[in-house]
Amino acid sequence: MSHALSRGARTVARELVTVLVTILGLLAVTFFIARVMPVDPVLAVVGDNARPDVYEKARQDMGLDKPVLVQFWIYLQKVAQGDFGKSVLTSNLVIDDIKRVFPATLELATLGTLIGICLGIPLGVLAATKQGRWPDHIARFIGLFGYSIPIFWLGLMGLLIFYAKLGWVSGPGRIAVSYQDFVQPITGVLLLDCALQGEWEAFRNAASHLILPSAVLGLFSTAYISRMTRSFMITELQQPYVMTARVKGLSERRVVWGHALRNAIVPLLTVIALSYANLLEGSVLTETVFAWPGLGRYITNSLLNADMNAVLGGTIVVGLIFVGINLLSDMIGRAFDPRAR
Amino acid sequence: MAGLFAYLTTETPASRRQARFGQAYRQWLALRKNPLALIGLIIVVTLLLVAAFAPLIAPYDPLAQNLSQRLLPPSATHWFGTDALGRDIFSRIVHGARITLAIVVLVVISVGPVGLLIGTVAGYFGGWVDTVLMRVTDVFLAFPRLVLALAFVAVLGPGIENAVIAIACTAWPPYARVARAETLVIRNADYIAAVRLQGAGHGRIILGHVVPMCLSSVIVRTTLDMAGIILTAAGLGFLGLGAQPPLPEWGAMIATGREFIFDQWWVAAFPGLAICLVALGFNLLGDGLRDVLDAH
């Protein structure tokens, strides 16, 4: 039967197995983390002074008397159903909390990546075509800057300059309190919700809150994307087809932007996907600085309140998104690049 | 002097030691030509000196509180101003260099050997050993570094030792990847076959002949990684999960300055600049070392 499967389908199948194994390992890590926790989870439920029989009963109810592998199997089943337990802090189901806070992170990371794409690709292309001249120096500078600045500090300095001193943008938070009740959550992505309901005042207010944190994330995305674009473009511009295009008499602009960049797009898609995933990570610190009610702040808040279910649930979700984005970028690469098929 | 120069640059080294010194000297000459790498080296050396002589450099005790002197702006007596407890920020930053250096060194000496060993073993043996080890590596790469470090800190509890452990737990996979890639090339080399024919065991081949060949790539990777380690440690400190007060850790200092950011900007600004400068130094040096050491 394996002959009947095309090579492409087999590659996809192998990749899916790899991803499943990775996810299994990911859950094993979080399971392990939960188990080595120095806090006794039974005591956390029954209290320190519980009678031994009450303690034993609770222990059995929680399944902690079973063998480790059985416990892991139960854990897998629960996670597969999206059951990460209850958050002690909010007393909601962790999965519901995550659903509520995730759109805010998505909004931030998406806009940050868009900024990174719009600035990073042109900058990288210019740096590659004008090596050693000023666009190259700017790209190099932004690259070094992006790899050397603590993101939370940049956010604070941004708030100091653009909010407190210049007053160009709004401060921490997602929207002014006065607008908070105007907009009903539909998608959870605030800008979209405002637009859908025609609340343009609220839209403007939300946008002025969003611009600074997403610009901070966007700078890091720009640093990464421009650096990679530059190196891809330098490789492409040395290929024989570029010379052919030049010999044919095409303008330099068409050669660079139409021919070379087009061939660099496929590896760039992978880079963009990775940058997106990195911004989800960067958002942990950025959200703390900007009091942005997203997944990153949810994880750190829960952590500071020793709310382990919420921390591990959030960690799993971020890990799954990471794996998913990587898989997606591989698939996109294969779909667009005939050589990779 | 001329004798030393001749000793280092000879085409026919008489001993293994002379060959090594000669190569190091040539690499140093190559590094010296790169001005950015030199700037990086100067920054890193400055960090080392500041950390070593912190009590001599710092004009005040980094922990001494003086509430009558709180939140003073930068001046001739307090170069970087004072914080909410009247402590001299410049002195705290100088002493903080020790903490930053300690974190980086501890992470690197625990992560480098582990990554190197896992990578070389996986690459050398191949087969199922490779598959298993690389799957484990992939699992750890599947988490964003900071988030996984947060989860570890959540279990271990806040504190500087635990921050080091958490960062180390998340930092080794790239080293394993690099070492494995190198090993895959090396293991089919003729000299490995020669050593094997002489009857050397696997352990001897890996430790004596494969690992040294991977070292330069791992060193480059380490230097480039140090900036990342510093930023992660500062991030944990900023979130209150790394070094605890009153330790003058730069990230934690930024966190205390956050309250006063709009009126007393210097409390948060200067520790951040220190982090930027040190991270920049490691990045520049790493870039330069890559050009010198990495033949690929």
mmCIF file with all atom_site columns, N, CA and C in Angstrom, chain B residues 43-81:
data_model
loop_
_atom_site.group_PDB
_atom_site.id
_atom_site.type_symbol
_atom_site.label_atom_id
_atom_site.label_alt_id
_atom_site.label_comp_id
_atom_site.label_asym_id
_atom_site.label_entity_id
_atom_site.label_seq_id
_atom_site.pdbx_PDB_ins_code
_atom_site.Cartn_x
_atom_site.Cartn_y
_atom_site.Cartn_z
_atom_site.occupancy
_atom_site.B_iso_or_equiv
_atom_site.pdbx_formal_charge
_atom_site.auth_seq_id
_atom_site.auth_comp_id
_atom_site.auth_asym_id
_atom_site.auth_atom_id
_atom_site.pdbx_PDB_model_num
ATOM 1   N N  . ILE B 1 43 ? 34.657 46.166 25.701 1.00 0.00 ? 43 ILE B N  1
ATOM 2   C CA . ILE B 1 43 ? 33.509 46.207 26.618 1.00 0.00 ? 43 ILE B CA 1
ATOM 3   C C  . ILE B 1 43 ? 33.533 44.998 27.553 1.00 0.00 ? 43 ILE B C  1
ATOM 4   N N  . VAL B 1 44 ? 33.799 43.821 26.979 1.00 0.00 ? 44 VAL B N  1
ATOM 5   C CA . VAL B 1 44 ? 33.780 42.607 27.801 1.00 0.00 ? 44 VAL B CA 1
ATOM 6   C C  . VAL B 1 44 ? 34.909 42.635 28.831 1.00 0.00 ? 44 VAL B C  1
ATOM 7   N N  . VAL B 1 45 ? 36.083 43.078 28.406 1.00 0.00 ? 45 VAL B N  1
ATOM 8   C CA . VAL B 1 45 ? 37.208 43.163 29.355 1.00 0.00 ? 45 VAL B CA 1
ATOM 9   C C  . VAL B 1 45 ? 36.892 44.172 30.449 1.00 0.00 ? 45 VAL B C  1
ATOM 10  N N  . THR B 1 46 ? 36.261 45.303 30.053 1.00 0.00 ? 46 THR B N  1
ATOM 11  C CA . THR B 1 46 ? 35.865 46.301 31.053 1.00 0.00 ? 46 THR B CA 1
ATOM 12  C C  . THR B 1 46 ? 34.913 45.686 32.067 1.00 0.00 ? 46 THR B C  1
ATOM 13  N N  . LEU B 1 47 ? 33.958 44.889 31.561 1.00 0.00 ? 47 LEU B N  1
ATOM 14  C CA . LEU B 1 47 ? 33.010 44.230 32.464 1.00 0.00 ? 47 LEU B CA 1
ATOM 15  C C  . LEU B 1 47 ? 33.766 43.355 33.464 1.00 0.00 ? 47 LEU B C  1
ATOM 16  N N  . LEU B 1 48 ? 34.743 42.596 32.964 1.00 0.00 ? 48 LEU B N  1
ATOM 17  C CA . LEU B 1 48 ? 35.521 41.716 33.838 1.00 0.00 ? 48 LEU B CA 1
ATOM 18  C C  . LEU B 1 48 ? 36.256 42.524 34.900 1.00 0.00 ? 48 LEU B C  1
ATOM 19  N N  . LEU B 1 49 ? 36.880 43.635 34.455 1.00 0.00 ? 49 LEU B N  1
ATOM 20  C CA . LEU B 1 49 ? 37.644 44.452 35.399 1.00 0.00 ? 49 LEU B CA 1
ATOM 21  C C  . LEU B 1 49 ? 36.722 45.078 36.433 1.00 0.00 ? 49 LEU B C  1
ATOM 22  N N  . VAL B 1 50 ? 35.585 45.609 35.960 1.00 0.00 ? 50 VAL B N  1
ATOM 23  C CA . VAL B 1 50 ? 34.644 46.250 36.887 1.00 0.00 ? 50 VAL B CA 1
ATOM 24  C C  . VAL B 1 50 ? 34.154 45.228 37.910 1.00 0.00 ? 50 VAL B C  1
ATOM 25  N N  . ALA B 1 51 ? 33.854 44.024 37.431 1.00 0.00 ? 51 ALA B N  1
ATOM 26  C CA . ALA B 1 51 ? 33.372 42.997 38.354 1.00 0.00 ? 51 ALA B CA 1
ATOM 27  C C  . ALA B 1 51 ? 34.465 42.636 39.353 1.00 0.00 ? 51 ALA B C  1
ATOM 28  N N  . ALA B 1 52 ? 35.705 42.552 38.872 1.00 0.00 ? 52 ALA B N  1
ATOM 29  C CA . ALA B 1 52 ? 36.800 42.138 39.763 1.00 0.00 ? 52 ALA B CA 1
ATOM 30  C C  . ALA B 1 52 ? 37.085 43.194 40.822 1.00 0.00 ? 52 ALA B C  1
ATOM 31  N N  . PHE B 1 53 ? 37.046 44.456 40.411 1.00 0.00 ? 53 PHE B N  1
ATOM 32  C CA . PHE B 1 53 ? 37.442 45.515 41.341 1.00 0.00 ? 53 PHE B CA 1
ATOM 33  C C  . PHE B 1 53 ? 36.256 46.359 41.802 1.00 0.00 ? 53 PHE B C  1
ATOM 34  N N  . ALA B 1 54 ? 35.065 45.763 41.827 1.00 0.00 ? 54 ALA B N  1
ATOM 35  C CA . ALA B 1 54 ? 33.857 46.531 42.155 1.00 0.00 ? 54 ALA B CA 1
ATOM 36  C C  . ALA B 1 54 ? 33.984 47.350 43.437 1.00 0.00 ? 54 ALA B C  1
ATOM 37  N N  . PRO B 1 55 ? 34.473 46.759 44.543 1.00 0.00 ? 55 PRO B N  1
ATOM 38  C CA . PRO B 1 55 ? 34.518 47.559 45.780 1.00 0.00 ? 55 PRO B CA 1
ATOM 39  C C  . PRO B 1 55 ? 35.456 48.755 45.666 1.00 0.00 ? 55 PRO B C  1
ATOM 40  N N  . LEU B 1 56 ? 36.484 48.659 44.804 1.00 0.00 ? 56 LEU B N  1
ATOM 41  C CA . LEU B 1 56 ? 37.415 49.781 44.649 1.00 0.00 ? 56 LEU B CA 1
ATOM 42  C C  . LEU B 1 56 ? 36.832 50.869 43.759 1.00 0.00 ? 56 LEU B C  1
ATOM 43  N N  . ILE B 1 57 ? 36.011 50.458 42.777 1.00 0.00 ? 57 ILE B N  1
ATOM 44  C CA . ILE B 1 57 ? 35.478 51.423 41.823 1.00 0.00 ? 57 ILE B CA 1
ATOM 45  C C  . ILE B 1 57 ? 34.262 52.148 42.393 1.00 0.00 ? 57 ILE B C  1
ATOM 46  N N  . ALA B 1 58 ? 33.399 51.379 43.047 1.00 0.00 ? 58 ALA B N  1
ATOM 47  C CA . ALA B 1 58 ? 32.151 51.982 43.528 1.00 0.00 ? 58 ALA B CA 1
ATOM 48  C C  . ALA B 1 58 ? 32.442 52.973 44.646 1.00 0.00 ? 58 ALA B C  1
ATOM 49  N N  . PRO B 1 59 ? 31.935 54.206 44.522 1.00 0.00 ? 59 PRO B N  1
ATOM 50  C CA . PRO B 1 59 ? 32.206 55.210 45.553 1.00 0.00 ? 59 PRO B CA 1
ATOM 51  C C  . PRO B 1 59 ? 31.414 54.973 46.838 1.00 0.00 ? 59 PRO B C  1
ATOM 52  N N  . TYR B 1 60 ? 30.285 54.239 46.760 1.00 0.00 ? 60 TYR B N  1
ATOM 53  C CA . TYR B 1 60 ? 29.458 54.030 47.950 1.00 0.00 ? 60 TYR B CA 1
ATOM 54  C C  . TYR B 1 60 ? 29.192 52.539 48.139 1.00 0.00 ? 60 TYR B C  1
ATOM 55  N N  . ASP B 1 61 ? 28.683 52.191 49.314 1.00 0.00 ? 61 ASP B N  1
ATOM 56  C CA . ASP B 1 61 ? 28.225 50.828 49.573 1.00 0.00 ? 61 ASP B CA 1
ATOM 57  C C  . ASP B 1 61 ? 26.931 50.610 48.777 1.00 0.00 ? 61 ASP B C  1
ATOM 58  N N  . PRO B 1 62 ? 26.850 49.539 47.950 1.00 0.00 ? 62 PRO B N  1
ATOM 59  C CA . PRO B 1 62 ? 25.664 49.371 47.093 1.00 0.00 ? 62 PRO B CA 1
ATOM 60  C C  . PRO B 1 62 ? 24.392 49.093 47.894 1.00 0.00 ? 62 PRO B C  1
ATOM 61  N N  . LEU B 1 63 ? 24.534 48.669 49.149 1.00 0.00 ? 63 LEU B N  1
ATOM 62  C CA . LEU B 1 63 ? 23.346 48.318 49.937 1.00 0.00 ? 63 LEU B CA 1
ATOM 63  C C  . LEU B 1 63 ? 23.016 49.375 50.991 1.00 0.00 ? 63 LEU B C  1
ATOM 64  N N  . ALA B 1 64 ? 23.904 50.363 51.176 1.00 0.00 ? 64 ALA B N  1
ATOM 65  C CA . ALA B 1 64 ? 23.706 51.340 52.244 1.00 0.00 ? 64 ALA B CA 1
ATOM 66  C C  . ALA B 1 64 ? 22.537 52.270 51.922 1.00 0.00 ? 64 ALA B C  1
ATOM 67  N N  . GLN B 1 65 ? 21.532 52.239 52.776 1.00 0.00 ? 65 GLN B N  1
ATOM 68  C CA . GLN B 1 65 ? 20.372 53.096 52.548 1.00 0.00 ? 65 GLN B CA 1
ATOM 69  C C  . GLN B 1 65 ? 20.572 54.432 53.239 1.00 0.00 ? 65 GLN B C  1
ATOM 70  N N  . ASN B 1 66 ? 20.017 55.455 52.613 1.00 0.00 ? 66 ASN B N  1
ATOM 71  C CA . ASN B 1 66 ? 20.106 56.777 53.194 1.00 0.00 ? 66 ASN B CA 1
ATOM 72  C C  . ASN B 1 66 ? 18.862 57.534 52.766 1.00 0.00 ? 66 ASN B C  1
ATOM 73  N N  . LEU B 1 67 ? 17.832 57.460 53.629 1.00 0.00 ? 67 LEU B N  1
ATOM 74  C CA . LEU B 1 67 ? 16.513 57.940 53.198 1.00 0.00 ? 67 LEU B CA 1
ATOM 75  C C  . LEU B 1 67 ? 16.476 59.451 53.007 1.00 0.00 ? 67 LEU B C  1
ATOM 76  N N  . SER B 1 68 ? 17.429 60.160 53.600 1.00 0.00 ? 68 SER B N  1
ATOM 77  C CA . SER B 1 68 ? 17.433 61.611 53.375 1.00 0.00 ? 68 SER B CA 1
ATOM 78  C C  . SER B 1 68 ? 17.970 61.955 51.990 1.00 0.00 ? 68 SER B C  1
ATOM 79  N N  . GLN B 1 69 ? 18.585 60.966 51.344 1.00 0.00 ? 69 GLN B N  1
ATOM 80  C CA . GLN B 1 69 ? 19.177 61.200 50.022 1.00 0.00 ? 69 GLN B CA 1
ATOM 81  C C  . GLN B 1 69 ? 18.398 60.488 48.925 1.00 0.00 ? 69 GLN B C  1
ATOM 82  N N  . ARG B 1 70 ? 17.111 60.194 49.148 1.00 0.00 ? 70 ARG B N  1
ATOM 83  C CA . ARG B 1 70 ? 16.419 59.336 48.190 1.00 0.00 ? 70 ARG B CA 1
ATOM 84  C C  . ARG B 1 70 ? 16.031 60.086 46.906 1.00 0.00 ? 70 ARG B C  1
ATOM 85  N N  . LEU B 1 71 ? 16.083 59.346 45.787 1.00 0.00 ? 71 LEU B N  1
ATOM 86  C CA . LEU B 1 71 ? 15.633 59.820 44.475 1.00 0.00 ? 71 LEU B CA 1
ATOM 87  C C  . LEU B 1 71 ? 16.286 61.133 44.045 1.00 0.00 ? 71 LEU B C  1
ATOM 88  N N  . LEU B 1 72 ? 17.573 61.253 44.322 1.00 0.00 ? 72 LEU B N  1
ATOM 89  C CA . LEU B 1 72 ? 18.297 62.436 43.872 1.00 0.00 ? 72 LEU B CA 1
ATOM 90  C C  . LEU B 1 72 ? 18.658 62.276 42.396 1.00 0.00 ? 72 LEU B C  1
ATOM 91  N N  . PRO B 1 73 ? 18.554 63.327 41.612 1.00 0.00 ? 73 PRO B N  1
ATOM 92  C CA . PRO B 1 73 ? 18.944 63.242 40.196 1.00 0.00 ? 73 PRO B CA 1
ATOM 93  C C  . PRO B 1 73 ? 20.461 63.101 40.062 1.00 0.00 ? 73 PRO B C  1
ATOM 94  N N  . PRO B 1 74 ? 20.924 62.682 38.880 1.00 0.00 ? 74 PRO B N  1
ATOM 95  C CA . PRO B 1 74 ? 22.366 62.540 38.674 1.00 0.00 ? 74 PRO B CA 1
ATOM 96  C C  . PRO B 1 74 ? 23.089 63.846 38.974 1.00 0.00 ? 74 PRO B C  1
ATOM 97  N N  . SER B 1 75 ? 24.226 63.751 39.663 1.00 0.00 ? 75 SER B N  1
ATOM 98  C CA . SER B 1 75 ? 24.988 64.942 40.025 1.00 0.00 ? 75 SER B CA 1
ATOM 99  C C  . SER B 1 75 ? 26.443 64.542 40.203 1.00 0.00 ? 75 SER B C  1
ATOM 100 N N  . ALA B 1 76 ? 27.261 65.477 40.630 1.00 0.00 ? 76 ALA B N  1
ATOM 101 C CA . ALA B 1 76 ? 28.684 65.173 40.783 1.00 0.00 ? 76 ALA B CA 1
ATOM 102 C C  . ALA B 1 76 ? 28.915 64.186 41.918 1.00 0.00 ? 76 ALA B C  1
ATOM 103 N N  . THR B 1 77 ? 28.076 64.232 42.969 1.00 0.00 ? 77 THR B N  1
ATOM 104 C CA . THR B 1 77 ? 28.281 63.315 44.083 1.00 0.00 ? 77 THR B CA 1
ATOM 105 C C  . THR B 1 77 ? 27.674 61.939 43.789 1.00 0.00 ? 77 THR B C  1
ATOM 106 N N  . HIS B 1 78 ? 26.515 61.931 43.131 1.00 0.00 ? 78 HIS B N  1
ATOM 107 C CA . HIS B 1 78 ? 25.907 60.664 42.723 1.00 0.00 ? 78 HIS B CA 1
ATOM 108 C C  . HIS B 1 78 ? 25.770 60.690 41.205 1.00 0.00 ? 78 HIS B C  1
ATOM 109 N N  . TRP B 1 79 ? 26.731 60.060 40.516 1.00 0.00 ? 79 TRP B N  1
ATOM 110 C CA . TRP B 1 79 ? 26.799 60.198 39.057 1.00 0.00 ? 79 TRP B CA 1
ATOM 111 C C  . TRP B 1 79 ? 25.515 59.777 38.364 1.00 0.00 ? 79 TRP B C  1
ATOM 112 N N  . PHE B 1 80 ? 24.930 58.673 38.825 1.00 0.00 ? 80 PHE B N  1
ATOM 113 C CA . PHE B 1 80 ? 23.697 58.186 38.189 1.00 0.00 ? 80 PHE B CA 1
ATOM 114 C C  . PHE B 1 80 ? 22.480 58.433 39.087 1.00 0.00 ? 80 PHE B C  1
ATOM 115 N N  . GLY B 1 81 ? 22.616 59.304 40.086 1.00 0.00 ? 81 GLY B N  1
ATOM 116 C CA . GLY B 1 81 ? 21.496 59.570 40.975 1.00 0.00 ? 81 GLY B CA 1
ATOM 117 C C  . GLY B 1 81 ? 21.365 58.517 42.057 1.00 0.00 ? 81 GLY B C  1
#
